[in-house]
Amino acid sequence: MRIITGQYKGRHFDVPRTFKARPTTDFAKENIFNVLNAYIDFDGARALDLFSGTGSISLELLSRGCQQVVSVEADRDHHAFIKQCLSKLGVDNCIAIRGDVFRFIKTCREQYDFIFADPPYSLKELPTLPDLIINRGMIAPGGIFVFEHGKDYDFTSHPNFVEHRSYGSVNFSLFKG
């Protein structure tokens, strides 16, 4: 896993082979961030990374200048790996939370300029996530929510939907707050 651009550009982290997480490919990550540059200035932004997995997106957000990143991951080993990566970078503006994303959403009182969610594609609650996040008011005015999902989902009729991007088997739906 590598950081594509920004302050920590080129840094590599070896993801253990035992991990169940499916990290967003470098190709898909690079392309979606190129699209996002038209929507948001990451410098100084507050960001939330849900279903963080390996922490790849959280690290990318930190590298691009986010003021604060909150990373939520339920798996103990994945959470420990994220904390290890943060320690290697020497950053203190990322809060790595080990916990259930749905519980986090229910109790969240914060707003974020940028939210990224990459749930397991087989998650039965996957189609409900955009409404949960938007209805909780978690996206700051002018903020953007990027939702990574499988090809079987279509959110184009959602009132907050902005655009859809597909890179191989990786699909992103973008929503405005």
Coordinates of N, CA and C in Angstrom, one line a residue:
M1 N 0.9 -1.2 0.0 CA 0.0 0.0 0.0 C 0.9 1.2 0.0
R2 N 0.6 2.2 -0.9 CA 1.4 3.4 -0.9 C 0.5 4.7 -0.9
I3 N 1.2 5.7 -0.4 CA 0.5 7.1 -0.4 C 0.8 7.7 -1.8
I4 N -0.2 8.2 -2.5 CA 0.0 8.6 -3.8 C 0.5 10.0 -4.0
T5 N 0.1 11.0 -3.1 CA 0.6 12.3 -3.3 C 0.5 13.1 -2.0
G6 N 1.1 14.3 -2.0 CA 1.1 15.1 -0.8 C 2.4 14.9 0.0
Q7 N 2.3 15.3 1.3 CA 3.4 15.4 2.2 C 4.1 14.1 2.3
Y8 N 3.4 13.0 2.3 CA 4.0 11.6 2.5 C 4.0 10.8 1.2
K9 N 4.0 11.5 0.1 CA 4.0 10.8 -1.2 C 5.1 9.8 -1.3
G10 N 4.7 8.6 -1.8 CA 5.6 7.5 -2.0 C 5.9 6.6 -0.8
R11 N 5.4 7.0 0.3 CA 5.6 6.1 1.5 C 4.8 4.8 1.3
H12 N 5.5 3.7 1.6 CA 4.9 2.4 1.4 C 4.7 1.7 2.8
F13 N 3.6 0.9 2.9 CA 3.3 0.2 4.1 C 2.9 -1.2 3.7
D14 N 3.6 -2.2 4.3 CA 3.3 -3.6 3.9 C 2.1 -4.1 4.7
V15 N 1.0 -4.4 4.0 CA -0.2 -4.9 4.5 C 0.0 -6.4 4.8
P16 N -0.3 -6.9 6.0 CA -0.1 -8.3 6.2 C -1.0 -9.2 5.3
R17 N -0.5 -10.3 4.9 CA -1.3 -11.1 4.0 C -2.5 -11.7 4.6
T18 N -2.5 -11.8 5.9 CA -3.7 -12.4 6.6 C -4.9 -11.4 6.7
F19 N -4.7 -10.2 6.2 CA -5.8 -9.2 6.3 C -7.0 -9.6 5.4
K20 N -8.2 -9.4 5.9 CA -9.4 -9.6 5.1 C -9.8 -8.4 4.3
A21 N -9.2 -7.2 4.7 CA -9.6 -6.0 4.0 C -9.2 -6.0 2.5
R22 N -10.0 -5.3 1.8 CA -9.8 -5.2 0.3 C -9.4 -3.7 0.1
P23 N -8.1 -3.4 0.2 CA -7.8 -1.9 0.0 C -8.2 -1.4 -1.4
T24 N -8.6 -0.2 -1.4 CA -8.9 0.5 -2.7 C -7.6 0.5 -3.5
T25 N -7.7 0.0 -4.7 CA -6.5 -0.1 -5.5 C -5.9 1.3 -5.8
D26 N -4.6 1.3 -6.0 CA -3.9 2.6 -6.2 C -4.5 3.3 -7.4
F27 N -4.8 2.5 -8.5 CA -5.4 3.1 -9.7 C -6.8 3.8 -9.4
A28 N -7.6 3.1 -8.7 CA -8.9 3.7 -8.3 C -8.8 4.9 -7.4
K29 N -7.9 4.7 -6.4 CA -7.6 5.8 -5.4 C -7.1 7.0 -6.1
E30 N -6.1 6.9 -7.0 CA -5.6 8.0 -7.7 C -6.6 8.7 -8.5
N31 N -7.4 8.0 -9.2 CA -8.4 8.5 -10.1 C -9.6 9.2 -9.3
I32 N -10.0 8.6 -8.2 CA -11.1 9.3 -7.5 C -10.6 10.6 -6.8
F33 N -9.4 10.6 -6.4 CA -8.8 11.8 -5.8 C -8.7 12.9 -6.8
N34 N -8.3 12.5 -8.1 CA -8.3 13.5 -9.1 C -9.6 14.1 -9.4
V35 N -10.7 13.3 -9.3 CA -12.0 13.8 -9.5 C -12.4 14.7 -8.3
L36 N -12.0 14.3 -7.1 CA -12.4 15.1 -5.9 C -11.7 16.5 -5.8
N37 N -10.6 16.6 -6.5 CA -9.9 17.9 -6.5 C -10.9 19.0 -7.0
A38 N -11.9 18.7 -7.8 CA -12.8 19.7 -8.4 C -13.9 20.0 -7.3
Y39 N -14.0 19.2 -6.3 CA -15.1 19.3 -5.3 C -14.6 19.9 -4.0
I40 N -13.4 19.6 -3.6 CA -12.9 19.9 -2.2 C -11.4 20.2 -2.2
D41 N -11.1 21.2 -1.3 CA -9.7 21.5 -1.0 C -9.4 20.7 0.3
F42 N -8.6 19.7 0.2 CA -8.3 18.9 1.4 C -7.5 19.6 2.4
D43 N -6.8 20.7 2.0 CA -5.9 21.4 3.0 C -6.8 22.1 4.1
G44 N -6.6 21.6 5.3 CA -7.4 22.2 6.4 C -8.7 21.5 6.6
A45 N -9.1 20.6 5.8 CA -10.4 19.9 5.9 C -10.5 18.9 7.1
R46 N -11.7 18.7 7.5 CA -12.0 17.7 8.6 C -12.6 16.5 7.8
A47 N -12.0 15.3 8.0 CA -12.4 14.1 7.2 C -12.7 13.0 8.1
L48 N -13.6 12.1 7.6 CA -14.0 10.9 8.3 C -13.8 9.7 7.3
D49 N -13.2 8.7 7.7 CA -12.9 7.5 6.9 C -13.6 6.3 7.6
L50 N -14.8 5.9 7.1 CA -15.5 4.8 7.7 C -15.2 3.4 7.0
F51 N -15.2 2.4 7.8 CA -14.7 1.1 7.3 C -13.3 1.2 6.8
S52 N -12.4 1.7 7.6 CA -11.1 2.1 7.2 C -10.2 1.0 6.7
G53 N -10.4 -0.2 7.1 CA -9.6 -1.3 6.6 C -8.2 -1.2 6.9
T54 N -7.4 -1.0 5.9 CA -5.9 -0.8 6.0 C -5.5 0.6 6.4
G55 N -6.5 1.5 6.3 CA -6.2 2.9 6.6 C -5.6 3.7 5.4
S56 N -5.6 3.1 4.3 CA -5.1 3.7 3.0 C -5.7 5.1 2.8
I57 N -7.0 5.2 2.9 CA -7.6 6.5 2.6 C -7.3 7.5 3.7
S58 N -7.3 7.1 4.9 CA -6.9 8.0 6.0 C -5.5 8.6 5.8
L59 N -4.6 7.7 5.5 CA -3.2 8.2 5.3 C -3.1 9.1 4.1
E60 N -3.9 8.8 3.0 CA -3.9 9.7 1.8 C -4.5 11.1 2.2
L61 N -5.5 11.1 3.0 CA -6.1 12.4 3.5 C -5.2 13.2 4.3
L62 N -4.4 12.5 5.2 CA -3.4 13.2 6.0 C -2.3 13.8 5.2
S63 N -1.9 13.0 4.2 CA -0.8 13.4 3.3 C -1.3 14.7 2.5
R64 N -2.5 14.8 2.2 CA -3.1 15.9 1.4 C -3.4 17.1 2.2
G65 N -3.1 17.1 3.5 CA -3.2 18.3 4.3 C -4.5 18.4 5.2
C66 N -5.2 17.3 5.3 CA -6.4 17.5 6.2 C -6.0 17.9 7.6
Q67 N -6.8 18.8 8.2 CA -6.5 19.2 9.5 C -6.7 18.1 10.6
Q68 N -7.8 17.3 10.3 CA -8.1 16.2 11.2 C -8.8 15.1 10.4
V69 N -8.4 13.9 10.7 CA -9.0 12.7 10.1 C -9.4 11.8 11.3
V70 N -10.7 11.3 11.2 CA -11.2 10.3 12.1 C -11.3 9.0 11.3
S71 N -10.7 7.9 11.8 CA -10.7 6.7 11.1 C -11.4 5.7 11.9
V72 N -12.5 5.0 11.4 CA -13.3 4.1 12.1 C -13.2 2.7 11.5
E73 N -12.7 1.7 12.3 CA -12.5 0.4 11.8 C -12.8 -0.6 13.0
A74 N -13.6 -1.6 12.7 CA -14.1 -2.6 13.8 C -13.0 -3.7 14.0
D75 N -12.3 -4.1 13.0 CA -11.4 -5.2 13.2 C -10.2 -4.8 14.0
R76 N -9.9 -5.6 15.0 CA -8.8 -5.4 16.0 C -7.5 -5.3 15.3
D77 N -7.2 -6.2 14.4 CA -5.9 -6.3 13.7 C -5.7 -5.1 12.7
H78 N -6.8 -4.8 12.0 CA -6.7 -3.7 11.1 C -6.6 -2.4 11.8
H79 N -7.3 -2.2 12.9 CA -7.1 -1.0 13.7 C -5.7 -0.8 14.2
A80 N -5.1 -1.9 14.7 CA -3.7 -1.9 15.2 C -2.8 -1.5 14.0
F81 N -3.0 -2.0 12.8 CA -2.2 -1.7 11.7 C -2.3 -0.2 11.4
I82 N -3.5 0.4 11.4 CA -3.7 1.8 11.1 C -2.9 2.6 12.2
K83 N -3.0 2.2 13.4 CA -2.3 3.0 14.5 C -0.8 2.9 14.3
Q84 N -0.3 1.7 13.8 CA 1.1 1.5 13.5 C 1.6 2.4 12.4
C85 N 0.8 2.5 11.3 CA 1.1 3.4 10.2 C 1.1 4.8 10.6
L86 N 0.2 5.3 11.5 CA 0.1 6.6 11.9 C 1.4 6.9 12.8
S87 N 1.8 6.0 13.6 CA 3.0 6.1 14.4 C 4.2 6.3 13.5
K88 N 4.3 5.5 12.5 CA 5.5 5.6 11.6 C 5.5 6.9 10.9
L89 N 4.4 7.5 10.6 CA 4.4 8.8 10.0 C 4.6 9.9 11.0
G90 N 4.4 9.6 12.3 CA 4.6 10.6 13.3 C 3.5 11.7 13.4
V91 N 2.3 11.3 13.0 CA 1.1 12.2 13.0 C 0.3 12.1 14.2
D92 N -0.3 13.3 14.6 CA -1.1 13.3 15.8 C -2.5 13.9 15.5
N93 N -2.8 14.1 14.2 CA -4.1 14.7 13.9 C -5.0 13.7 13.2
C94 N -4.8 12.4 13.6 CA -5.7 11.3 13.2 C -6.2 10.6 14.4
I95 N -7.5 10.5 14.5 CA -8.1 9.7 15.6 C -8.5 8.3 15.1
A96 N -7.9 7.3 15.5 CA -8.2 5.9 15.0 C -9.1 5.3 16.0
I97 N -10.3 5.1 15.6 CA -11.3 4.5 16.5 C -11.6 3.0 16.2
R98 N -11.5 2.2 17.2 CA -11.9 0.8 16.9 C -13.3 0.6 17.4
G99 N -14.2 0.4 16.4 CA -15.6 0.3 16.8 C -16.5 0.1 15.6
D100 N -17.7 -0.2 15.8 CA -18.7 -0.4 14.8 C -19.1 0.9 14.2
V101 N -19.1 0.9 12.8 CA -19.4 2.1 12.1 C -20.9 2.6 12.3
F102 N -21.8 1.7 12.4 CA -23.2 2.0 12.6 C -23.4 2.7 14.0
R103 N -22.7 2.1 15.0 CA -22.8 2.8 16.3 C -22.2 4.2 16.3
F104 N -21.1 4.3 15.6 CA -20.4 5.6 15.5 C -21.4 6.6 14.8
I105 N -22.0 6.2 13.7 CA -22.9 7.1 13.0 C -24.1 7.5 14.0
K106 N -24.6 6.6 14.7 CA -25.7 6.9 15.6 C -25.4 7.9 16.7
T107 N -24.1 7.9 17.1 CA -23.7 8.8 18.2 C -22.9 10.0 17.7
C108 N -22.6 10.1 16.5 CA -21.8 11.2 15.9 C -22.5 12.5 16.0
R109 N -21.9 13.5 16.5 CA -22.4 14.9 16.6 C -21.6 15.9 15.8
E110 N -20.6 15.4 15.1 CA -19.7 16.2 14.3 C -20.1 16.3 12.9
Q111 N -19.6 17.3 12.2 CA -19.8 17.4 10.8 C -18.4 17.4 10.1
Y112 N -18.3 16.8 9.0 CA -17.1 16.6 8.3 C -17.2 17.2 6.9
D113 N -16.1 17.8 6.4 CA -16.0 18.4 5.1 C -15.9 17.2 4.0
F114 N -15.4 16.1 4.5 CA -15.2 15.0 3.5 C -15.4 13.7 4.3
I115 N -16.3 12.8 3.8 CA -16.5 11.5 4.3 C -16.3 10.5 3.3
F116 N -15.6 9.4 3.6 CA -15.3 8.3 2.7 C -15.8 7.0 3.4
A117 N -16.6 6.2 2.7 CA -17.0 4.9 3.3 C -16.7 3.8 2.3
D118 N -16.1 2.8 2.7 CA -15.7 1.6 1.9 C -16.1 0.4 2.7
P119 N -17.5 0.1 2.8 CA -17.9 -1.1 3.5 C -17.6 -2.3 2.7
P120 N -17.7 -3.5 3.4 CA -17.6 -4.7 2.7 C -18.8 -4.8 1.7
Y121 N -18.5 -5.1 0.4 CA -19.5 -5.1 -0.6 C -20.7 -6.0 -0.3
S122 N -20.5 -7.0 0.6 CA -21.6 -8.0 0.9 C -22.4 -7.5 2.1
L123 N -22.1 -6.4 2.7 CA -22.8 -5.9 3.9 C -24.2 -5.6 3.5
K124 N -25.2 -6.3 4.3 CA -26.6 -6.2 4.0 C -27.1 -4.8 4.2
E125 N -26.5 -4.0 5.1 CA -27.0 -2.6 5.3 C -26.4 -1.6 4.3
L126 N -25.5 -2.1 3.4 CA -24.8 -1.2 2.5 C -25.7 -0.1 1.8
P127 N -26.9 -0.5 1.3 CA -27.7 0.5 0.6 C -28.3 1.6 1.5
T128 N -28.2 1.4 2.8 CA -28.8 2.4 3.7 C -27.8 3.5 4.2
L129 N -26.5 3.2 3.9 CA -25.5 4.1 4.4 C -25.6 5.6 3.9
P130 N -25.8 5.8 2.6 CA -26.0 7.3 2.3 C -27.0 8.0 3.1
D131 N -28.2 7.4 3.2 CA -29.3 8.1 4.0 C -28.9 8.2 5.5
L132 N -28.3 7.2 6.0 CA -27.9 7.3 7.5 C -26.9 8.5 7.7
I133 N -25.9 8.6 6.8 CA -24.9 9.7 7.0 C -25.5 11.0 6.7
I134 N -26.3 11.1 5.6 CA -26.9 12.4 5.2 C -27.9 12.9 6.2
N135 N -28.8 12.0 6.6 CA -29.9 12.3 7.6 C -29.3 12.7 9.0
R136 N -28.2 12.2 9.3 CA -27.6 12.5 10.6 C -26.9 13.9 10.6
G137 N -26.8 14.5 9.4 CA -26.2 15.8 9.2 C -24.7 15.8 9.4
M138 N -24.1 14.7 9.0 CA -22.6 14.5 9.2 C -21.8 15.2 8.2
I139 N -22.4 15.6 7.1 CA -21.6 16.3 6.0 C -21.8 17.8 6.2
A140 N -20.7 18.5 6.3 CA -20.7 19.9 6.5 C -21.3 20.6 5.2
P141 N -21.9 21.8 5.4 CA -22.3 22.5 4.1 C -21.2 22.6 3.1
G142 N -21.5 22.2 1.9 CA -20.5 22.2 0.8 C -19.6 20.9 0.8
G143 N -19.8 20.1 1.8 CA -19.0 18.9 2.0 C -19.4 17.8 1.0
I144 N -18.5 16.8 0.9 CA -18.7 15.7 0.0 C -18.6 14.3 0.7
F145 N -19.4 13.4 0.2 CA -19.4 12.0 0.8 C -19.1 11.1 -0.4
V146 N -18.1 10.3 -0.3 CA -17.7 9.3 -1.3 C -18.0 8.0 -0.8
F147 N -18.8 7.2 -1.5 CA -19.2 5.9 -1.1 C -18.7 4.9 -2.1
E148 N -17.8 4.0 -1.7 CA -17.3 2.9 -2.5 C -18.2 1.7 -2.4
H149 N -18.6 1.1 -3.5 CA -19.5 0.0 -3.5 C -19.3 -0.9 -4.7
G150 N -20.0 -2.0 -4.7 CA -19.9 -2.9 -5.9 C -20.8 -2.4 -7.0
K151 N -20.7 -3.1 -8.1 CA -21.4 -2.7 -9.4 C -22.9 -2.9 -9.3
D152 N -23.4 -3.7 -8.3 CA -24.8 -4.0 -8.2 C -25.7 -2.9 -7.6
Y153 N -25.0 -1.8 -7.2 CA -25.8 -0.7 -6.6 C -25.8 0.5 -7.5
D154 N -27.0 1.2 -7.4 CA -27.2 2.4 -8.2 C -27.8 3.4 -7.3
F155 N -27.1 4.5 -7.1 CA -27.6 5.6 -6.2 C -28.0 6.9 -7.0
T156 N -28.1 6.8 -8.3 CA -28.3 8.0 -9.2 C -29.6 8.7 -8.9
S157 N -30.6 8.0 -8.3 CA -31.9 8.6 -8.0 C -31.9 9.3 -6.6
H158 N -30.8 9.1 -5.9 CA -30.8 9.7 -4.5 C -30.7 11.3 -4.7
P159 N -31.5 12.0 -3.9 CA -31.5 13.5 -4.0 C -30.2 14.2 -3.8
N160 N -29.3 13.6 -3.1 CA -28.0 14.2 -2.8 C -26.9 13.7 -3.7
F161 N -27.2 12.8 -4.6 CA -26.3 12.2 -5.6 C -25.7 13.3 -6.5
V162 N -24.4 13.2 -6.7 CA -23.7 14.2 -7.6 C -23.2 13.4 -8.9
E163 N -22.4 12.4 -8.7 CA -21.9 11.6 -9.8 C -21.4 10.3 -9.4
H164 N -21.2 9.4 -10.4 CA -20.8 8.1 -10.2 C -19.5 7.9 -11.1
R165 N -18.5 7.2 -10.5 CA -17.3 6.9 -11.2 C -17.0 5.4 -11.0
S166 N -16.5 4.8 -12.1 CA -16.2 3.3 -12.0 C -14.8 3.1 -12.5
Y167 N -14.0 2.4 -11.8 CA -12.6 2.0 -12.2 C -12.5 0.5 -12.0
G168 N -12.7 -0.2 -13.1 CA -12.6 -1.7 -13.0 C -13.8 -2.1 -12.2
S169 N -13.6 -2.9 -11.2 CA -14.7 -3.4 -10.3 C -15.0 -2.5 -9.2
V170 N -14.3 -1.4 -9.1 CA -14.5 -0.4 -8.0 C -15.5 0.7 -8.5
N171 N -16.5 0.9 -7.7 CA -17.5 2.0 -8.0 C -17.6 3.0 -6.9
F172 N -17.6 4.2 -7.3 CA -17.8 5.3 -6.3 C -19.0 6.1 -6.7
S173 N -19.8 6.4 -5.7 CA -20.9 7.3 -5.8 C -20.6 8.5 -4.9
L174 N -20.8 9.7 -5.5 CA -20.5 11.0 -4.8 C -21.8 11.7 -4.4
F175 N -21.8 12.2 -3.2 CA -23.0 12.9 -2.7 C -22.6 14.2 -2.1
K176 N -23.4 15.2 -2.2 CA -23.2 16.5 -1.5 C -24.0 16.6 -0.3
G177 N -23.5 17.3 0.7 CA -24.3 17.4 2.0 C -25.4 18.4 1.9

